Every structure is written in C-alpha cells, then in structure tokens.
Coordinates of C-alpha atoms in Angstrom, one line a residue:
Chain A
M15 CA 0.0 0.0 0.0
S16 CA 1.4 3.4 -0.9
N17 CA -1.6 5.7 -1.0
I18 CA -4.5 6.1 1.4
T19 CA -7.8 4.7 -0.1
L20 CA -11.0 6.6 -0.4
G21 CA -12.4 4.4 2.4
G22 CA -9.6 5.3 4.7
A23 CA -9.9 9.0 3.8
E24 CA -13.7 9.0 4.4
E25 CA -13.2 7.3 7.8
I26 CA -10.7 10.1 8.8
I27 CA -12.9 12.9 7.6
G28 CA -16.1 11.5 9.2
A29 CA -14.3 11.2 12.6
A30 CA -12.8 14.7 12.2
H31 CA -16.2 16.2 11.5
E32 CA -17.8 14.4 14.5
H33 CA -15.0 15.7 16.7
A34 CA -15.4 19.2 15.4
Q35 CA -19.1 19.2 15.9
A36 CA -18.5 18.0 19.5
V37 CA -16.5 21.2 20.2
G38 CA -19.0 23.3 18.3
K39 CA -16.9 24.1 15.2
A40 CA -17.7 24.0 11.5
V41 CA -14.6 22.8 9.7
S42 CA -13.4 21.6 6.4
V43 CA -11.3 18.5 6.2
A44 CA -9.2 17.3 3.3
V45 CA -7.2 14.1 2.7
V46 CA -4.7 13.9 -0.1
D47 CA -2.6 10.9 -1.3
A48 CA 1.2 10.6 -1.0
G49 CA 1.7 12.7 -4.1
G50 CA -0.5 15.5 -2.8
F51 CA -3.5 14.8 -5.0
P52 CA -7.0 15.0 -3.4
V53 CA -8.8 11.9 -2.3
A54 CA -11.7 13.5 -0.4
I55 CA -12.6 17.0 0.8
R56 CA -15.7 17.8 2.9
R57 CA -16.9 21.2 4.2
A58 CA -19.3 21.3 7.1
D59 CA -22.3 23.5 6.8
G60 CA -21.3 26.9 8.1
A61 CA -17.6 26.5 7.4
R62 CA -16.2 29.5 5.4
P63 CA -15.9 29.3 1.6
L64 CA -12.1 29.1 1.5
T65 CA -11.7 26.6 4.3
P66 CA -11.8 23.5 1.9
D67 CA -8.8 24.9 0.0
I68 CA -7.0 25.9 3.2
A69 CA -7.5 22.3 4.5
R70 CA -6.3 21.0 1.1
A71 CA -3.2 23.1 1.1
K72 CA -2.4 21.9 4.7
A73 CA -2.9 18.3 3.6
Y74 CA -0.8 18.9 0.5
T75 CA 2.0 20.4 2.6
A76 CA 2.1 17.5 5.1
A77 CA 2.1 15.0 2.3
V78 CA 4.8 16.4 0.0
M79 CA 7.0 17.8 2.7
Q80 CA 6.5 14.5 4.5
R81 CA 6.3 16.2 7.9
P82 CA 3.4 17.7 9.9
G83 CA 2.8 21.4 9.5
K84 CA 3.6 22.1 13.1
M85 CA 7.1 20.7 12.7
L86 CA 7.6 22.7 9.5
K87 CA 6.4 25.9 11.2
K88 CA 9.6 26.1 13.2
W89 CA 11.7 25.9 10.1
Q90 CA 9.5 28.5 8.5
E91 CA 9.9 30.9 11.4
S92 CA 13.7 30.7 11.0
Q93 CA 13.7 31.1 7.2
P94 CA 10.6 32.9 6.2
V95 CA 11.9 34.1 2.8
F96 CA 13.1 30.7 1.8
F97 CA 9.8 29.1 2.9
S98 CA 7.6 31.5 1.0
Q99 CA 9.6 30.7 -2.1
L100 CA 8.9 27.0 -1.8
S101 CA 5.4 27.6 -3.0
Q102 CA 6.8 29.1 -6.2
L103 CA 8.9 26.1 -7.2
P104 CA 7.8 24.5 -10.5
G105 CA 6.8 21.2 -8.9
A106 CA 4.7 22.8 -6.1
A107 CA 1.1 22.7 -7.1
L108 CA -0.3 24.5 -4.0
P109 CA 1.0 26.9 -1.4
I110 CA 3.1 25.3 1.3
L111 CA 1.1 26.0 4.5
A112 CA 3.2 25.2 7.5
T113 CA 0.8 25.5 10.3
E114 CA -1.4 23.7 12.8
G115 CA -4.0 21.2 11.5
S116 CA -1.7 19.7 8.9
L117 CA -0.7 16.1 9.6
T118 CA 1.2 13.6 7.5
I119 CA -0.7 10.3 7.3
K120 CA 1.7 7.4 8.1
K121 CA 1.0 3.7 8.6
N122 CA 3.5 0.9 9.2
G123 CA 6.3 3.5 8.7
E124 CA 5.1 4.5 5.3
I125 CA 3.8 7.9 4.3
I126 CA 0.5 7.3 2.5
G127 CA -1.0 10.8 2.4
G128 CA -1.8 14.1 4.2
L129 CA -4.6 15.4 6.4
G130 CA -5.7 19.1 6.6
I131 CA -8.3 20.7 8.9
A132 CA -9.4 24.3 8.7
G133 CA -12.1 26.3 10.4
G134 CA -11.3 26.0 14.1
T135 CA -8.6 27.8 16.0
A136 CA -5.1 26.7 15.2
D137 CA -5.1 24.6 18.4
E138 CA -8.5 23.0 17.7
D139 CA -7.5 22.1 14.1
Q140 CA -4.3 20.5 15.4
Q141 CA -6.0 18.7 18.3
I142 CA -8.8 17.3 16.1
A143 CA -6.3 16.1 13.5
E144 CA -4.0 14.4 16.1
D145 CA -6.9 12.8 18.0
V146 CA -8.5 11.4 14.9
L147 CA -5.3 10.0 13.4
A148 CA -4.2 8.5 16.8
S149 CA -7.7 6.9 17.4
L150 CA -7.6 5.3 13.9
G151 CA -4.1 3.8 14.5
Y152 CA -2.0 6.1 12.3
E153 CA 1.5 7.0 13.5
L154 CA 2.2 10.5 14.7
E155 CA 6.0 10.4 15.3
F156 CA 8.4 11.8 12.7
A157 CA 12.2 12.1 12.7
A158 CA 13.7 15.5 12.4
W159 CA 14.5 16.7 8.9
G160 CA 16.9 14.7 6.8
V161 CA 17.6 12.2 9.6
A162 CA 17.7 8.6 8.4
G163 CA 16.5 5.8 10.7
A164 CA 14.1 5.8 13.6
P165 CA 11.9 8.8 14.6
T166 CA 13.3 10.8 17.5
A167 CA 11.3 11.1 20.7
D168 CA 10.9 14.8 20.7
H169 CA 10.0 15.2 17.1
G170 CA 9.4 18.9 16.9
K171 CA 12.6 20.0 18.3
D172 CA 15.5 19.7 16.0
I173 CA 14.2 21.0 12.8
Chain B
M16 CA -32.2 28.3 0.9
S17 CA -29.4 29.5 -1.4
N18 CA -26.7 26.8 -1.1
I19 CA -26.7 23.1 -1.1
T20 CA -25.9 21.5 2.2
L21 CA -23.2 19.0 2.9
G22 CA -25.8 16.4 3.4
G23 CA -27.3 17.2 0.0
A24 CA -23.8 17.1 -1.6
E25 CA -22.9 13.8 0.0
E26 CA -26.2 12.2 -1.2
I27 CA -25.4 13.3 -4.8
I28 CA -21.8 12.1 -4.6
G29 CA -22.7 8.8 -3.1
A30 CA -25.3 8.2 -5.8
A31 CA -22.9 9.2 -8.5
H32 CA -20.2 6.9 -7.3
E33 CA -22.7 4.0 -7.1
H34 CA -23.8 4.7 -10.6
A35 CA -20.2 4.9 -11.9
Q36 CA -19.3 1.6 -10.3
A37 CA -22.3 0.0 -11.9
V38 CA -20.9 0.9 -15.3
G39 CA -17.3 0.0 -14.2
K40 CA -15.8 3.4 -14.0
A41 CA -13.7 5.0 -11.4
V42 CA -14.7 8.7 -11.2
S43 CA -14.2 11.8 -9.2
V44 CA -17.3 13.8 -8.2
A45 CA -17.4 17.4 -6.9
V46 CA -20.2 19.5 -5.5
V47 CA -19.8 23.2 -5.1
D48 CA -22.1 25.8 -3.6
A49 CA -23.8 28.6 -5.6
G50 CA -20.7 30.8 -5.3
G51 CA -18.5 28.0 -6.7
F52 CA -16.8 27.0 -3.5
P53 CA -16.3 23.3 -2.7
V54 CA -18.8 21.5 -0.5
A55 CA -17.5 18.0 -1.0
I56 CA -15.2 16.2 -3.4
R57 CA -14.6 12.4 -3.6
R58 CA -12.2 10.5 -5.8
A59 CA -12.9 6.7 -6.3
D60 CA -9.9 4.4 -5.8
G61 CA -8.4 4.1 -9.3
A62 CA -9.5 7.5 -10.6
R63 CA -6.6 9.5 -12.0
P64 CA -4.9 12.2 -9.9
L65 CA -6.2 15.2 -11.8
T66 CA -9.8 14.0 -11.9
P67 CA -10.9 15.6 -8.6
D68 CA -9.8 19.0 -10.0
I69 CA -11.4 18.4 -13.4
A70 CA -14.7 17.5 -11.6
R71 CA -14.4 20.6 -9.4
A72 CA -13.8 22.9 -12.4
K73 CA -16.8 21.4 -14.1
A74 CA -18.9 21.9 -10.9
Y75 CA -17.5 25.5 -10.6
T76 CA -18.4 26.3 -14.2
A77 CA -22.0 25.0 -13.9
A78 CA -22.5 27.0 -10.6
V79 CA -21.1 30.4 -11.5
M80 CA -22.2 30.3 -15.2
Q81 CA -25.5 29.1 -13.9
R82 CA -25.9 26.7 -16.8
P83 CA -24.9 23.1 -17.4
G84 CA -21.5 22.7 -19.2
K85 CA -23.2 21.0 -22.2
M86 CA -25.2 24.2 -22.8
L87 CA -22.1 26.4 -22.5
K88 CA -20.2 24.2 -24.9
K89 CA -22.1 25.5 -27.9
W90 CA -21.4 29.0 -26.8
Q91 CA -17.7 28.1 -26.4
E92 CA -17.6 26.6 -29.9
S93 CA -18.9 29.8 -31.4
Q94 CA -16.6 32.1 -29.4
P95 CA -13.5 30.2 -28.3
V96 CA -11.2 33.1 -27.7
F97 CA -13.8 35.0 -25.6
F98 CA -14.5 31.8 -23.7
S99 CA -10.9 31.0 -22.9
Q100 CA -10.6 34.6 -21.5
L101 CA -13.4 34.0 -19.1
S102 CA -11.0 31.9 -17.1
Q103 CA -8.6 34.8 -16.8
L104 CA -11.1 37.2 -15.3
P105 CA -10.1 38.6 -11.8
G106 CA -13.1 36.8 -10.2
A107 CA -12.6 33.5 -12.0
A108 CA -11.0 31.2 -9.5
L109 CA -10.9 28.1 -11.8
P110 CA -10.9 27.3 -15.5
I111 CA -14.3 27.6 -17.1
L112 CA -14.7 24.0 -18.3
A113 CA -17.7 23.9 -20.7
T114 CA -18.1 20.3 -21.3
E115 CA -20.1 17.1 -20.4
G116 CA -20.5 16.0 -16.8
S117 CA -21.1 19.6 -15.5
L118 CA -24.5 20.3 -14.2
T119 CA -26.1 23.2 -12.4
I120 CA -27.9 22.1 -9.2
K121 CA -31.3 23.7 -9.1
K122 CA -34.3 23.2 -6.7
N123 CA -37.6 25.0 -6.7
G124 CA -36.3 27.3 -9.4
E125 CA -33.3 28.4 -7.4
I126 CA -29.7 27.6 -8.3
I127 CA -28.0 26.2 -5.2
G128 CA -24.7 24.8 -6.6
G129 CA -22.9 22.8 -9.2
L130 CA -22.0 19.2 -9.9
G131 CA -19.0 17.9 -11.7
I132 CA -18.1 14.4 -12.7
A133 CA -14.8 13.3 -14.3
G134 CA -13.2 9.9 -15.1
G135 CA -15.6 8.3 -17.6
T136 CA -16.2 9.2 -21.2
A137 CA -17.8 12.5 -21.8
D138 CA -21.2 10.8 -22.4
E139 CA -20.9 8.6 -19.3
D140 CA -20.0 11.6 -17.1
Q141 CA -23.0 13.4 -18.5
Q142 CA -25.4 10.5 -18.1
I143 CA -24.4 9.8 -14.5
A144 CA -24.8 13.5 -13.6
E145 CA -28.2 13.8 -15.2
D146 CA -29.5 10.5 -13.8
V147 CA -28.4 11.3 -10.3
L148 CA -29.8 14.8 -10.2
A149 CA -33.1 13.7 -11.8
S150 CA -33.5 10.7 -9.4
L151 CA -32.9 13.0 -6.4
G152 CA -35.5 15.5 -7.5
Y153 CA -33.4 18.3 -8.8
E154 CA -34.5 20.3 -11.9
L155 CA -32.6 19.9 -15.1
E156 CA -34.3 22.5 -17.3
F157 CA -32.6 25.9 -17.9
A158 CA -33.6 28.9 -20.0
A159 CA -31.4 29.9 -22.9
W160 CA -28.9 32.7 -22.1
G161 CA -30.3 36.1 -21.5
V162 CA -33.9 34.9 -21.6
A163 CA -36.1 36.1 -18.8
G164 CA -38.9 34.0 -17.4
A165 CA -39.7 30.3 -17.6
P166 CA -37.2 27.8 -18.9
T167 CA -37.5 26.7 -22.5
A168 CA -38.5 23.2 -23.4
D169 CA -35.4 22.4 -25.5
H170 CA -32.8 23.8 -23.1
G171 CA -29.7 23.0 -25.1
K172 CA -30.7 24.5 -28.3
D173 CA -30.7 28.2 -28.4
I174 CA -27.4 29.2 -26.9
Chain C
M11 CA 6.7 -0.9 -5.0
S12 CA 4.9 2.2 -6.0
N13 CA 7.5 4.6 -7.3
I14 CA 10.4 4.0 -9.6
T15 CA 13.8 4.1 -7.8
L16 CA 16.7 6.4 -8.7
G17 CA 18.5 3.3 -9.9
G18 CA 15.6 2.4 -12.2
A19 CA 15.4 6.0 -13.5
E20 CA 19.2 6.2 -14.2
E21 CA 19.1 2.9 -16.1
I22 CA 16.3 4.3 -18.4
I23 CA 18.0 7.6 -18.9
G24 CA 21.4 6.0 -19.7
A25 CA 19.8 3.8 -22.2
A26 CA 17.8 6.6 -23.8
H27 CA 20.9 8.8 -24.1
E28 CA 22.8 5.9 -25.7
H29 CA 20.0 5.4 -28.1
A30 CA 19.8 9.1 -29.0
Q31 CA 23.5 9.3 -29.6
A32 CA 23.3 6.3 -31.9
V33 CA 20.9 8.3 -34.1
G34 CA 22.9 11.4 -33.8
K35 CA 20.6 13.5 -31.5
A36 CA 21.3 15.4 -28.4
V37 CA 18.2 14.9 -26.1
S38 CA 17.1 15.6 -22.6
V39 CA 15.5 12.8 -20.7
A40 CA 13.4 13.0 -17.5
V41 CA 12.0 10.4 -15.2
V42 CA 9.4 11.3 -12.6
D43 CA 7.7 9.3 -9.9
A44 CA 4.0 8.2 -9.9
G45 CA 3.0 11.6 -8.3
G46 CA 4.9 13.5 -11.1
F47 CA 7.9 14.6 -8.9
P48 CA 11.3 14.4 -10.6
V49 CA 13.6 11.5 -9.9
A50 CA 16.3 12.2 -12.4
I51 CA 16.8 14.6 -15.4
R52 CA 19.8 14.6 -17.7
R53 CA 20.5 16.9 -20.7
A54 CA 23.0 15.8 -23.3
D55 CA 25.7 18.3 -24.3
G56 CA 24.2 20.2 -27.2
A57 CA 20.6 19.8 -26.3
R58 CA 18.7 23.1 -26.1
P59 CA 18.2 24.9 -22.8
L60 CA 14.4 24.2 -22.5
T61 CA 14.6 20.6 -23.4
P62 CA 15.0 19.3 -19.8
D63 CA 11.8 21.1 -18.9
I64 CA 10.0 19.9 -22.0
A65 CA 11.1 16.3 -21.1
R66 CA 10.0 16.8 -17.5
A67 CA 6.5 18.1 -18.5
K68 CA 6.1 15.1 -20.9
A69 CA 7.1 12.8 -18.1
Y70 CA 4.8 14.6 -15.7
T71 CA 1.9 14.3 -18.1
A72 CA 2.4 10.6 -18.7
A73 CA 2.6 10.0 -14.9
V74 CA -0.4 12.0 -13.6
M75 CA -2.6 11.4 -16.6
Q76 CA -1.6 7.7 -16.4
R77 CA -1.5 7.3 -20.1
P78 CA 1.3 7.9 -22.8
G79 CA 1.2 11.4 -24.4
K80 CA 0.5 9.8 -27.8
M81 CA -2.8 8.4 -26.5
L82 CA -3.7 11.7 -24.9
K83 CA -2.9 13.6 -28.1
K84 CA -6.0 12.2 -29.8
W85 CA -8.1 13.4 -26.9
Q86 CA -6.5 16.8 -27.1
E87 CA -7.2 17.1 -30.8
S88 CA -10.8 16.6 -30.2
Q89 CA -11.1 18.9 -27.2
P90 CA -8.3 21.5 -27.5
V91 CA -9.9 24.1 -25.2
F92 CA -10.6 21.6 -22.4
F93 CA -7.2 20.2 -22.7
S94 CA -5.4 23.5 -22.5
Q95 CA -7.3 24.2 -19.3
L96 CA -6.1 21.0 -17.6
S97 CA -2.8 22.8 -17.1
Q98 CA -4.5 25.6 -15.1
L99 CA -6.1 23.3 -12.6
P100 CA -5.0 23.9 -9.0
G101 CA -3.5 20.5 -8.6
A102 CA -1.5 20.6 -11.9
A103 CA 2.1 21.6 -11.2
L104 CA 3.2 21.6 -14.8
P105 CA 1.8 22.0 -18.3
I106 CA 0.0 18.9 -19.6
L107 CA 2.0 18.1 -22.7
A108 CA 0.2 15.5 -24.7
T109 CA 2.7 14.6 -27.4
E110 CA 5.2 12.1 -28.6
G111 CA 8.1 11.1 -26.3
S112 CA 5.9 10.9 -23.2
L113 CA 5.5 7.4 -21.8
T114 CA 3.9 6.1 -18.6
I115 CA 6.2 3.8 -16.7
K116 CA 4.4 0.6 -15.7
K117 CA 5.6 -2.7 -14.2
N118 CA 3.5 -5.6 -13.1
G119 CA 0.4 -3.7 -14.0
E120 CA 1.3 -0.8 -11.7
I121 CA 2.1 2.7 -12.7
I122 CA 5.3 3.7 -11.1
G123 CA 6.3 6.9 -13.0
G124 CA 6.7 8.8 -16.2
L125 CA 9.4 9.1 -18.9
G126 CA 9.8 12.2 -21.1
I127 CA 12.3 12.7 -24.0
A128 CA 12.8 15.9 -25.9
G129 CA 15.3 17.1 -28.4
G130 CA 14.8 14.8 -31.4
T131 CA 11.9 14.8 -33.8
A132 CA 8.5 13.8 -32.4
D133 CA 9.0 10.4 -34.0
E134 CA 12.5 10.0 -32.7
D135 CA 11.6 11.0 -29.2
Q136 CA 8.7 8.4 -29.3
Q137 CA 10.8 5.7 -30.8
I138 CA 13.6 6.0 -28.3
A139 CA 11.2 6.1 -25.4
E140 CA 9.3 3.0 -26.5
D141 CA 12.5 1.0 -27.4
V142 CA 14.1 1.8 -24.1
L143 CA 11.1 0.9 -21.9
A144 CA 10.5 -2.3 -23.9
S145 CA 14.1 -3.4 -23.7
L146 CA 14.1 -2.9 -20.0
G147 CA 10.9 -4.9 -19.4
Y148 CA 8.4 -2.2 -18.8
E149 CA 4.8 -2.6 -20.1
L150 CA 3.7 -0.4 -22.9
E151 CA 0.0 -1.4 -23.2
F152 CA -2.7 0.8 -21.7
A153 CA -6.5 0.5 -21.6
A154 CA -8.5 3.2 -23.2
W155 CA -9.6 5.9 -20.8
G156 CA -11.8 5.0 -17.9
V157 CA -12.0 1.4 -18.8
A158 CA -11.6 -1.0 -16.0
G159 CA -9.9 -4.3 -16.4
A160 CA -7.4 -5.6 -18.9
P161 CA -5.6 -3.3 -21.4
T162 CA -7.1 -3.4 -24.9
A163 CA -5.0 -4.7 -27.8
D164 CA -5.0 -1.5 -29.8
H165 CA -4.3 0.9 -27.0
G166 CA -4.2 4.2 -29.0
K167 CA -7.5 3.7 -30.7
D168 CA -10.5 4.3 -28.6
I169 CA -9.6 7.5 -26.6
Chain D
M11 CA 34.4 26.8 -22.5
S12 CA 31.4 28.6 -21.0
N13 CA 29.1 25.9 -19.7
I14 CA 29.7 22.8 -17.6
T15 CA 29.3 19.6 -19.6
L16 CA 27.0 16.7 -18.7
G17 CA 30.0 14.7 -17.8
G18 CA 31.2 17.4 -15.5
A19 CA 27.7 17.7 -13.9
E20 CA 27.4 13.9 -13.5
E21 CA 30.8 13.8 -11.8
I22 CA 29.7 16.5 -9.3
I23 CA 26.3 14.9 -8.6
G24 CA 27.8 11.4 -8.1
A25 CA 30.3 12.7 -5.6
A26 CA 27.7 14.7 -3.8
H27 CA 25.4 11.7 -3.5
E28 CA 28.2 9.6 -2.2
H29 CA 29.1 12.2 0.3
A30 CA 25.5 12.6 1.5
Q31 CA 25.1 8.8 1.9
A32 CA 28.3 8.8 4.0
V33 CA 26.6 11.2 6.5
G34 CA 23.3 9.3 6.2
K35 CA 21.3 11.8 4.3
A36 CA 19.0 11.4 1.2
V37 CA 19.5 14.5 -0.9
S38 CA 18.7 15.9 -4.3
V39 CA 21.4 17.5 -6.3
A40 CA 21.1 19.8 -9.3
V41 CA 23.6 21.2 -11.7
V42 CA 22.6 24.0 -14.1
D43 CA 24.6 25.8 -16.8
A44 CA 25.8 29.4 -16.7
G45 CA 22.4 30.6 -18.0
G46 CA 20.6 28.7 -15.2
F47 CA 19.2 25.9 -17.4
P48 CA 19.3 22.3 -16.0
V49 CA 22.1 20.0 -17.0
A50 CA 21.4 17.2 -14.6
I51 CA 19.2 16.6 -11.5
R52 CA 19.2 13.5 -9.3
R53 CA 17.0 12.7 -6.3
A54 CA 18.2 10.0 -3.9
D55 CA 15.7 7.4 -2.9
G56 CA 14.0 8.7 0.2
A57 CA 14.6 12.4 -0.5
R58 CA 11.4 14.4 -0.3
P59 CA 9.4 15.2 -3.5
L60 CA 10.2 18.9 -3.6
T61 CA 13.9 18.6 -2.9
P62 CA 14.8 18.3 -6.7
D63 CA 13.2 21.7 -7.3
I64 CA 14.7 23.2 -4.2
A65 CA 18.1 22.0 -5.3
R66 CA 17.5 23.3 -8.8
A67 CA 16.5 26.8 -7.5
K68 CA 19.6 26.9 -5.4
A69 CA 21.7 26.0 -8.4
Y70 CA 19.9 28.5 -10.6
T71 CA 20.4 31.3 -8.0
A72 CA 24.2 30.6 -7.8
A73 CA 24.5 30.5 -11.6
V74 CA 22.6 33.6 -12.6
M75 CA 23.5 35.7 -9.5
Q76 CA 27.1 34.5 -10.1
R77 CA 27.7 34.2 -6.4
P78 CA 27.1 31.3 -3.8
G79 CA 23.8 31.5 -2.0
K80 CA 25.6 31.9 1.3
M81 CA 27.1 35.2 0.1
L82 CA 23.8 36.3 -1.2
K83 CA 22.1 35.5 2.1
K84 CA 23.6 38.5 3.8
W85 CA 22.4 40.8 1.0
Q86 CA 19.0 39.2 1.4
E87 CA 18.9 39.8 5.1
S88 CA 19.6 43.5 4.6
Q89 CA 17.1 44.0 1.8
P90 CA 14.4 41.4 2.1
V91 CA 11.7 43.2 0.0
F92 CA 14.1 43.9 -2.9
F93 CA 15.3 40.4 -2.7
S94 CA 11.9 38.8 -2.9
Q95 CA 11.1 40.9 -5.9
L96 CA 14.1 39.6 -7.8
S97 CA 12.2 36.3 -8.2
Q98 CA 9.4 38.2 -9.9
L99 CA 11.5 39.9 -12.6
P100 CA 10.5 38.9 -16.2
G101 CA 13.8 37.1 -16.8
A102 CA 13.8 35.2 -13.5
A103 CA 12.6 31.7 -14.3
L104 CA 12.8 30.4 -10.7
P105 CA 12.8 31.7 -7.1
I106 CA 16.1 33.3 -6.1
L107 CA 17.0 31.1 -3.1
A108 CA 19.8 32.7 -1.3
T109 CA 20.8 30.0 1.2
E110 CA 23.2 27.3 2.1
G111 CA 23.9 24.5 -0.4
S112 CA 24.0 26.8 -3.4
L113 CA 27.4 27.2 -5.1
T114 CA 28.5 28.9 -8.2
I115 CA 30.6 26.6 -10.4
K116 CA 33.8 28.3 -11.5
K117 CA 36.9 27.0 -13.3
N118 CA 39.9 29.0 -14.5
G119 CA 38.2 32.2 -13.3
E120 CA 35.1 31.6 -15.5
I121 CA 31.6 30.9 -14.2
I122 CA 30.3 27.8 -15.9
G123 CA 27.3 26.8 -13.9
G124 CA 25.6 26.4 -10.5
L125 CA 25.3 23.6 -8.0
G126 CA 22.4 23.1 -5.6
I127 CA 21.9 20.5 -2.8
A128 CA 18.8 20.0 -0.7
G129 CA 17.7 17.4 1.8
G130 CA 20.2 17.7 4.6
T131 CA 20.4 20.5 7.2
A132 CA 21.6 23.9 5.8
D133 CA 25.1 23.2 7.1
E134 CA 25.2 19.7 5.6
D135 CA 24.0 20.9 2.3
Q136 CA 26.7 23.6 2.3
Q137 CA 29.5 21.3 3.5
I138 CA 28.8 18.6 0.9
A139 CA 28.7 21.2 -1.9
E140 CA 31.9 22.9 -0.8
D141 CA 33.8 19.6 -0.3
V142 CA 32.7 18.2 -3.6
L143 CA 33.6 21.3 -5.7
A144 CA 36.9 21.7 -3.9
S145 CA 37.8 18.0 -4.4
L146 CA 37.1 18.2 -8.1
G147 CA 39.2 21.3 -8.6
Y148 CA 36.6 24.0 -8.9
E149 CA 37.3 27.5 -7.4
L150 CA 35.4 28.6 -4.4
E151 CA 36.5 32.2 -4.0
F152 CA 34.4 35.0 -5.3
A153 CA 34.9 38.8 -5.1
A154 CA 32.3 40.8 -3.1
W155 CA 29.5 42.4 -5.2
G156 CA 30.5 45.0 -7.7
V157 CA 34.2 44.7 -6.9
A158 CA 36.4 44.4 -9.9
G159 CA 39.6 42.4 -9.8
A160 CA 40.8 39.6 -7.6
P161 CA 38.6 37.8 -5.1
T162 CA 38.8 39.0 -1.5
A163 CA 40.2 36.8 1.1
D164 CA 37.1 36.7 3.3
H165 CA 34.6 36.2 0.6
G166 CA 31.4 36.2 2.6
K167 CA 32.0 39.4 4.5
D168 CA 31.6 42.5 2.4
I169 CA 28.3 41.9 0.5

C-alpha cells in the first residue's frame, strides 16, 4: 500500500467532522494521497468558503513535505523568505502552508497521504487532527529533517 | 435556501459513485455551492490524480455560469477566444470548463450549486450526472442565455 | 513498489541517451515518480536549454494522466480548449504536454512513474522512449480511458 | 568553455550523493549551466518530493546571480523586500533562493554553472557542496559584489 484509499480518507474525515461538531466548530477536512492529489474533501455546513482549500493546502503540505505542518512551522519561522519561495517552485502545485491542523498520514512506517483541517482555532484544528489519526491507528511520530532511521522522541525539536 | 448543504452534496456524490461503479468506471465527483466554493469532493480508488480538480472545475463552471456545461459548450464553440478569456477574469477562480459532466444544481427554481463528474467518457460523465440529479428531484431545465422567465422546453438548443 | 527508484530511472535515462547518440541526436531525458515529482533529469551536451523542462513536462503528463502522451494527443485534438485548461487546474504543477516522447512507466500492472524525452523529432523521441522501456521490461499497453480491467490490444485507438 | 558539460555535472552529482550517503542523508542534487538551465538533477531514494526543485532553484540562484547562496544571504537579510522581488522579474525563471547548499561553479576564473543541494540540514548541504567542488578542482573564491579584480580573502563578508 502506498496511498490512502477513499475508504480510509472517508473514515478520517467522518471522525474529524464528528470531533469538530462536538466542540461546536464547522470545519473543512481534506485528505490527499502521498503525491498531494485530493482523495476527499468535505466542508461542514457553516464553514467558510475558502476553508476547503486551506484544508487541502495543509494536507498537501504535510504529504509532499513529509512532515506535519507544526514541525515545518519552526523551520518557516527561522527562514521565512526561503519558505515563502517553496510555493513558487515548478513542482509545487499549491501553497506550502506550514501551520497547525496539517498532519502527515503514516502507517507501518510508510507515508500514505496528508490530512488538513481548517475552520477552528489553530489549536483546535491541530487537536482534532491528532486525536483522529491516533484513534484510527496512524503513526504520529516523525524524525527531524533529513535524519535517516528511527523517529526521534521529541519530534518537533531539531528542525 | 441558497446553497446546497453538505448532506445534499454527500447524497449526490454517493449516488454518482454507485452509478459509476455499476458501469465499471472510477470517477471523481465534486459538488460546489452557488458561489462555486467546494462543499464535497470524492475520488474513487483508481480514478486519476487530476480528476478531482477536473470534476471541481466542471462543478464550478456550472455553478457560476448558472448553466450546465453542455449548454455552455455550444457558446464556447462559437466564441472560443472569448471563452478562454473568461477563465482569466479577476473573479474567476478556476478554469471555465464547458463540457459534459457539468450540471447546475437547481431546486424550486433556485440555483444552489454545481455538480462535476470526471473519469468516464464525456457521455458517461453526463449520463451519470443527469440520472443522479433527476433521481434526487433536482431540476434539469434551464432557459437559454439572457432569456427572462420560464425555462424553454429544449434547453440545449438556443445558446 | 509504487514509485520508480533512482537506480531504475538512471538505467532508463542512460539507455535513452545511448540510443539518442546512436541516431545522432542530443536529447534531454526526464523520469518522474507516480506523483509527477522528478527522480532524475539529464540533458546531453548540445541539447537546447528548455529541453530538460519539456522532457519533464512530458514525463509529468504521462505519470499523472496515467497514459502515454501519444494516446492523450487524440483526446487533445478533439477537445483542445478543455485540454489547455487542464494545465490551469489547482493540482496541476506543470503544463500537460500530450505529445510524442511521453510514456507512462508501468511494471507488473502498476504505474510507477513517467518518462519524457525531448530534443529529437517527435517520432525519434517516441521511438527512443518505446524502445528503451520495452528493452528494460516495462509494459507499454494501456487500456482506453476510464476502462476498468485488462488493457485493450489497440491501445491508442479508442480514446 | 562557457558551460559545464553533462560529464562534469554527473561527476559532481555522483560525488555529492556519495558524500551525502556517508553522512546518512538522502539529498537531491542539481547542476545548471551558466544561464541557469538544468544540465542534470538527481534525487536519492528517500529524498522528499520537492527537494529536486529546491536544489534546482539553489543552483539557478548561484549561476545567474554569479555568487554562492551563502554570500547572497547576507544581502537578502539586509534587503528582504528587494530580494523577494528579484524572483518576480521577467527574466527570472525560478525563485532566487539565497541560502546554504547553493554554489557557483567556477573554473579558470570563469563561471560555468551552478550547483544546488537540498535534503540535509543547511550546514550539511553547504558542506557537501563545498567539499565536492573543492575536491574536483573548482574554485570557491568570489569577489564581493561590484568589486572588480581579484577575489577578496574573506569572501562572505563584504556583501
């Protein structure tokens, strides 16, 4: 298996929407495959018009950068110009959104897609994404950039 | 009511995917609201990577042009340069794809969104879209361009 | 296996360059993975400055459209406006170049990347690409668009 | 001679990949000619999908700006708005990435191309690039901007 299936994507999106409703938020949720192409996108009634595309860009970022947006955010803060230019590279189809609510989907050590959530606060988007992926058995640990081998314990630290 | 709900969009997409599977095709289906913003997009396993965006552009076209792509296609054939420029207008977020598999979603005489299907042949995409909207009680008749009042009987003819 | 390896890409590119030299042409050759991202690109001395990007766009097209450019060309000829708009879709990173010298890389029935060659005549680019993939054991047959199941015998015919 | 040959580019890339493997990193390496056009690009298995384009933009920057990215970085830090606008000039084909891992390729006092490496840390990318070019006999000294004559001793200082 190298790409998440539609069934897998729908399961994630359904759980994320339930979770968001439970905290009273209308969010958009996007799941893309390992190459960053959409598998499924769903906007809750009441979520703002651009949220599906924000969610999609978050999912794209986590898939093609192969790290959660929250890890990338630290890199972005230290090199803002470089980071803004990533989105202008010929192979980059969408803006690289390094922020909360952007998780790489990994199973059995293999990256199979990206998940993006938009519409709540940054913390809510992040919390929902993490809770949903954890509850469905996906792996949330990632090694720091460019490091071969096993993921580090404090994954957000050494970017 | 001015926009299709997520529930309405999911119902359409589910029916379209069932219909496509019955004819052995893997398709992507997109539903957008009356302003052309995504409500839900779903790519069947096996559908090609760009099909979700093709379906979305078809849905966008049918929503913001307020006519099915098949009606617009005749206009496009008579004014290809003008038509290609539509996609470059400041408010045009996506390419205006005037083709089969692009239907305006209308209920009680009101336009509430757009439906796009991509992945089958042009005729299959069109057939699935029409069958699904008809079976769910949406209206398929549209007046020719610039005509006030009631829809004409032969809706594809006078563009 | 879901993506061609660098070793596999280098083998293809080396063979293509040898083949091109044998017919006296300086070509650029690009191999991308199944998501359309570059694996390796090589420009022969004397090949024109834009040929690496032409080769890359041909490879991208064959990978993400999941069909050889020559098959897509017939579709493009029948729907030129639609086809030119494909390149403007949000998820399309590069122009969709439906032409000769653009082959989908397939092994054991699975699409693992795309190959693009630019710098010779259309026929030369196509011939080199076909000969190289065939000699290395890749599969050259593809079903017509949207058809599930086994590839058809005359693959370029029913688009 | 005004442009690096494919043979020269391949030698650099091969050495850079070996070096990167020795430090346990999967990197992409790009070599462009003096005009910034690609000669060869190679992505190691495991390097992220956007790294070939990051490496290429680094190589492009070092070739057309005719100075290593690390020298340009100081200029960028003092004039960030001006610098970001460089990438939007009509003749600028790619983002101007003024950062580590971006070296101008010079031999016998003549600029013949650019080298970009992406996938390691900034320091690793820089170290590999410098080591490889030095070991292959390329010149690493560049005069500060606008200064005629011989390169300065402390080349990164006076931008």
